[in-house]
PDB file of C-alpha atoms in Angstrom:
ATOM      1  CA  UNK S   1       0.000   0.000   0.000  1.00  0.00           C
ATOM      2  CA  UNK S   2       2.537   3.036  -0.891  1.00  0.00           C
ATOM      3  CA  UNK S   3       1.360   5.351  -2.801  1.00  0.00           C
ATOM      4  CA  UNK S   4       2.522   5.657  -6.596  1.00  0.00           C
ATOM      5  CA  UNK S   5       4.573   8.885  -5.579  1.00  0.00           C
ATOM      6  CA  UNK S   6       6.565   7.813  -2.988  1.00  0.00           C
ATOM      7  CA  UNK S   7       7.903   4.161  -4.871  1.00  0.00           C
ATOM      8  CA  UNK S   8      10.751   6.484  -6.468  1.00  0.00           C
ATOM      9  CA  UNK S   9      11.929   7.603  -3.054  1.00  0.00           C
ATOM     10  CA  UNK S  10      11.790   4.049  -2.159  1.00  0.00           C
ATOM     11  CA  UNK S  11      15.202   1.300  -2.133  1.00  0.00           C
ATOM     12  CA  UNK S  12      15.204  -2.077  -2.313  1.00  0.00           C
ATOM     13  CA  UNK S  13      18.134  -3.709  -0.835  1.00  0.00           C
ATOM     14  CA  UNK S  14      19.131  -7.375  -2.282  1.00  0.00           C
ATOM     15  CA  UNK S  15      22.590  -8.723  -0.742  1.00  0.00           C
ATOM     16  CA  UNK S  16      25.192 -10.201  -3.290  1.00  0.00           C
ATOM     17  CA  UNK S  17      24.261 -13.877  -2.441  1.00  0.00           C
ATOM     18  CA  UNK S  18      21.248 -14.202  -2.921  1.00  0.00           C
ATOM     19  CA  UNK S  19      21.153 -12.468  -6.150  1.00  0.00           C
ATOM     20  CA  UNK S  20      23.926 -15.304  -7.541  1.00  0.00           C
ATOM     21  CA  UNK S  21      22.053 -18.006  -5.788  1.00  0.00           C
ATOM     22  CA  UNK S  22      19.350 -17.353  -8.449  1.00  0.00           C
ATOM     23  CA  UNK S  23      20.020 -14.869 -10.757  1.00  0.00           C
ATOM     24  CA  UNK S  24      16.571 -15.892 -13.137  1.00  0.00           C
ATOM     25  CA  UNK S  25      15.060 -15.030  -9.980  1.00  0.00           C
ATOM     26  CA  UNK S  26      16.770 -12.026  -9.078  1.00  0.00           C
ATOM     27  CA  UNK S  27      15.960 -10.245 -13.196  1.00  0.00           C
ATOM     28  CA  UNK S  28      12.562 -11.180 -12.391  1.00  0.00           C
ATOM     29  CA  UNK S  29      12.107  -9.584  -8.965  1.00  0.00           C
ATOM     30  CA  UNK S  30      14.204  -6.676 -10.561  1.00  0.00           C
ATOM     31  CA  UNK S  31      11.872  -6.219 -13.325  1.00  0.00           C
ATOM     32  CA  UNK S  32       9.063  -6.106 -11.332  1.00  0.00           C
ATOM     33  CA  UNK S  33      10.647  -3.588  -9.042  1.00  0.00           C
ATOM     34  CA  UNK S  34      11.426  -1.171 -11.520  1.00  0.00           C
ATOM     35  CA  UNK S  35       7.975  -2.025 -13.049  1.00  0.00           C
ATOM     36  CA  UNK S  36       6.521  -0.421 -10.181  1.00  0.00           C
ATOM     37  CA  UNK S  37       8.580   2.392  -9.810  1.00  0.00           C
ATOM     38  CA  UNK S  38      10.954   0.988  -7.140  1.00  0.00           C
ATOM     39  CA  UNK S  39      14.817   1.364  -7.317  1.00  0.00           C
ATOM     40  CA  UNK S  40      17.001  -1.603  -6.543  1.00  0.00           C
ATOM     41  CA  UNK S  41      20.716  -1.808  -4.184  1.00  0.00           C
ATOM     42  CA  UNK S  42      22.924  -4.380  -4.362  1.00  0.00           C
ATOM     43  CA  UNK S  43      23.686  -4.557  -0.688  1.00  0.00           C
ATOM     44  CA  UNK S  44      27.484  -5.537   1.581  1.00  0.00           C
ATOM     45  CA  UNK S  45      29.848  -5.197  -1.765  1.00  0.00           C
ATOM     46  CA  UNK S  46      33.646  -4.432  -0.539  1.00  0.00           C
ATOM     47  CA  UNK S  47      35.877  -3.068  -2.849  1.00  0.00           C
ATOM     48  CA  UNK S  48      37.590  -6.218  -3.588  1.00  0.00           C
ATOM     49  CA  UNK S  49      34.522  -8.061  -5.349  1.00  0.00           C
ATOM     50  CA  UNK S  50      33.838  -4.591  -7.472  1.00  0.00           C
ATOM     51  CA  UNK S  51      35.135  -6.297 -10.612  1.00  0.00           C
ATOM     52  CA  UNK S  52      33.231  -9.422 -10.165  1.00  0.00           C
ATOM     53  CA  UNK S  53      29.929  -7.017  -9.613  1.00  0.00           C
ATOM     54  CA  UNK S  54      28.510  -5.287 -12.796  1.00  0.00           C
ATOM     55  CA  UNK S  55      25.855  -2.839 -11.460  1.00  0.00           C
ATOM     56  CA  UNK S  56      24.743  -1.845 -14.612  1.00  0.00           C
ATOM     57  CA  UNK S  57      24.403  -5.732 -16.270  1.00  0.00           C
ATOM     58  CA  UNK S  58      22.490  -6.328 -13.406  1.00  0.00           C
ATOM     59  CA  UNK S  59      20.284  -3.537 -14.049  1.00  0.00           C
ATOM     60  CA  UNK S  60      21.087  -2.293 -10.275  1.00  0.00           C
ATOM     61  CA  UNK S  61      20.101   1.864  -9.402  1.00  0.00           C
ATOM     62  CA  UNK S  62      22.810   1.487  -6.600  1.00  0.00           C
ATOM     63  CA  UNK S  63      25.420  -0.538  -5.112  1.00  0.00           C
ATOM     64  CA  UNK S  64      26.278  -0.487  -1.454  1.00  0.00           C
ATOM     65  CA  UNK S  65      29.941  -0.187  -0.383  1.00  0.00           C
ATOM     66  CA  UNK S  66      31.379  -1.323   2.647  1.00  0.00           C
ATOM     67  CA  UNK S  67      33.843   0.841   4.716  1.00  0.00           C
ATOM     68  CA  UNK S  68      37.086   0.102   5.276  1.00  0.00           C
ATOM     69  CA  UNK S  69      40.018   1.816   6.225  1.00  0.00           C
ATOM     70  CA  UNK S  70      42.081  -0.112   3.459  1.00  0.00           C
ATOM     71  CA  UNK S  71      39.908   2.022   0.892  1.00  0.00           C
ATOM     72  CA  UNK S  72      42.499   4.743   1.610  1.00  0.00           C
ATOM     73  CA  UNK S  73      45.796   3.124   0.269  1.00  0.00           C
ATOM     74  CA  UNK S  74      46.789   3.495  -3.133  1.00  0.00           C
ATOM     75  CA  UNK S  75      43.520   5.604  -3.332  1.00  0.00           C
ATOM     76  CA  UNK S  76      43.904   7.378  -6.530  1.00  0.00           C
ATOM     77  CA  UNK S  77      43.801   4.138  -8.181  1.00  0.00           C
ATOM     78  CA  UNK S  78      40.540   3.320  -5.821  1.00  0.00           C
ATOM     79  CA  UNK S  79      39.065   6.181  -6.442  1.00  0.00           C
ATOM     80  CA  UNK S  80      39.595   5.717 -10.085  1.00  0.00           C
ATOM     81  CA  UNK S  81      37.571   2.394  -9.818  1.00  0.00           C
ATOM     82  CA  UNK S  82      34.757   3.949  -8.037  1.00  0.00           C
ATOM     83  CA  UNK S  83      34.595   6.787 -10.270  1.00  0.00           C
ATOM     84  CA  UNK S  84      34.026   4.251 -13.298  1.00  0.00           C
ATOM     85  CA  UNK S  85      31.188   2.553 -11.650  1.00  0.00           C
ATOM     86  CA  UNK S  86      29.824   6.090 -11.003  1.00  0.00           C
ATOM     87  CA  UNK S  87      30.111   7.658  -7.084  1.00  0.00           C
ATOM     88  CA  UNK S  88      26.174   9.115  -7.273  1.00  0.00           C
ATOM     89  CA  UNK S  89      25.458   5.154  -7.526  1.00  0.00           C
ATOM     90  CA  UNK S  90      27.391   4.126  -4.261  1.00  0.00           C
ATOM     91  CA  UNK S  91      26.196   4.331  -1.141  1.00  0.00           C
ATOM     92  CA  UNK S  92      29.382   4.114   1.614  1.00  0.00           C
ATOM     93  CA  UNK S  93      28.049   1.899   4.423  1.00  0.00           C
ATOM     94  CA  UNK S  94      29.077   1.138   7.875  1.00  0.00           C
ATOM     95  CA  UNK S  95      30.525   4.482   8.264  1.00  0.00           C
ATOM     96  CA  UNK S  96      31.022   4.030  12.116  1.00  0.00           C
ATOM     97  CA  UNK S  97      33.385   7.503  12.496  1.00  0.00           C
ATOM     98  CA  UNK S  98      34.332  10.728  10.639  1.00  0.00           C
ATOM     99  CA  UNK S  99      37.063   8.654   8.785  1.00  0.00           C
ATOM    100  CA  UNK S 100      34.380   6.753   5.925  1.00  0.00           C
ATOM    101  CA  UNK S 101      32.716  10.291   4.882  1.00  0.00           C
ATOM    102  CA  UNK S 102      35.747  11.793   4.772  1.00  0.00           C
ATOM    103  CA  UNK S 103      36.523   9.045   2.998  1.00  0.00           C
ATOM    104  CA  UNK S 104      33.323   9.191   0.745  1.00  0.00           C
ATOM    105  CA  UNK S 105      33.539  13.176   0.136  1.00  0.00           C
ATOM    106  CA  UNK S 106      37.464  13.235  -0.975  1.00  0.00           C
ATOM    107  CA  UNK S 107      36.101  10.799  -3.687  1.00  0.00           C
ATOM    108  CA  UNK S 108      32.910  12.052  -4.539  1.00  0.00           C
ATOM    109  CA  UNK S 109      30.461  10.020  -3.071  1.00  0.00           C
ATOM    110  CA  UNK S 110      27.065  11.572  -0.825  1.00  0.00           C
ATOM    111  CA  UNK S 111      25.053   8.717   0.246  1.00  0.00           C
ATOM    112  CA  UNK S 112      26.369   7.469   3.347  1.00  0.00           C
ATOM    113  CA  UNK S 113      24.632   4.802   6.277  1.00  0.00           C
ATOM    114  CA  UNK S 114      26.305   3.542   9.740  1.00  0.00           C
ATOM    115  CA  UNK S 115      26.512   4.712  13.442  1.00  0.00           C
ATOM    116  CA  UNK S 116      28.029   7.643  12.647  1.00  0.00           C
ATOM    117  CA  UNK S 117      25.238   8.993  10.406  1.00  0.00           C
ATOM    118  CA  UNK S 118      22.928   7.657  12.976  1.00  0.00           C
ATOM    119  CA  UNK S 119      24.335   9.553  15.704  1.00  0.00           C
ATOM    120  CA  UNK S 120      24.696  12.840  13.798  1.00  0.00           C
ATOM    121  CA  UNK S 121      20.649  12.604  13.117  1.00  0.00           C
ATOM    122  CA  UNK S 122      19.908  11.845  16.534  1.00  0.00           C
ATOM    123  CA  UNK S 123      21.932  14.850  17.623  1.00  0.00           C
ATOM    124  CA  UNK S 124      19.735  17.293  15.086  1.00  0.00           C
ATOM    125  CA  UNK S 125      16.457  18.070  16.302  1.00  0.00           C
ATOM    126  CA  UNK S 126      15.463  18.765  12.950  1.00  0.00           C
ATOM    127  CA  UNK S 127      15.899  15.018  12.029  1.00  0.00           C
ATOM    128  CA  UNK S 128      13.998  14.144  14.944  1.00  0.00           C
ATOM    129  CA  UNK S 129      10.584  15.749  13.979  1.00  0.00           C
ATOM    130  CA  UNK S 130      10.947  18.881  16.536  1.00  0.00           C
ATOM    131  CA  UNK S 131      11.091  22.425  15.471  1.00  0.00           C
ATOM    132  CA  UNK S 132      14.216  24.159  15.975  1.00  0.00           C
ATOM    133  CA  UNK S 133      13.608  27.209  18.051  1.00  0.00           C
ATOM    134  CA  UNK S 134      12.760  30.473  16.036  1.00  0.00           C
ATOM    135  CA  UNK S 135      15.568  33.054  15.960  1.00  0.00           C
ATOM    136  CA  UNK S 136      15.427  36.324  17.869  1.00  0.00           C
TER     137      UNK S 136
END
């Protein structure tokens, strides 16, 4: 029951093995996702199985990338890689301190998800559903 309006907003998050486990089964749920307006993510990659993950063969809106501190060595040829598979399509997860969207910014990504983000929304009232306070 969502309305027709908000399926766009909405992300559909399939992990790795289950879309390999099946992958007849995996098109068709795809197609009927994107059928209905939904977008699909391609959940828990690390940077090492990038090559063996085509997002766009597999029809995916996103992909999300794991965090780890090893993303920072030899990181203009990392950030090459991520560039190719398109940084507005990656979503940097597990981002548990300041160090992963720092990370994510020097490279050019802006979706983000882990503690950290968690705990910075908490900390906004805004995020919260409360109304700042007006300014004198």
């Amino acid at each position: 029951n969502v309305k027709a309006g908000m399926r766009g907003t909405i992300v559909l998050e399939l992990q790795k093995v289950d879309i390999f486990a099946d992958l007849g089964a995996y098109l068709f749920a795809r197609d009927f996702a994107h059928d209905r307006g939904y977008r699909i993510c391609i959940d828990g990659l690390t940077y090492h199985q990038l090559p063996f993950v085509d997002r766009e063969r597999l029809g995916a809106d996103l992909i999300k990338l794991v965090w780890d501190t090893s993303l920072t060595e030899e990181k203009d040829k990392k950030t090459e890689a991520l560039r190719r598979i398109g940084v507005t399509r990656i979503i940097l997860c597990r981002c548990d301190n300041q160090a992963g969207i720092e990370f994510g910014h020097s490279v050019g990504i802006t979706l983000f998800q882990g503690r950290h983000i968690e705990s910075l929304i908490q900390g906004d009232p805004r995020k919260r559903g409360l109304r700042s306070r007006p300014r004198p």
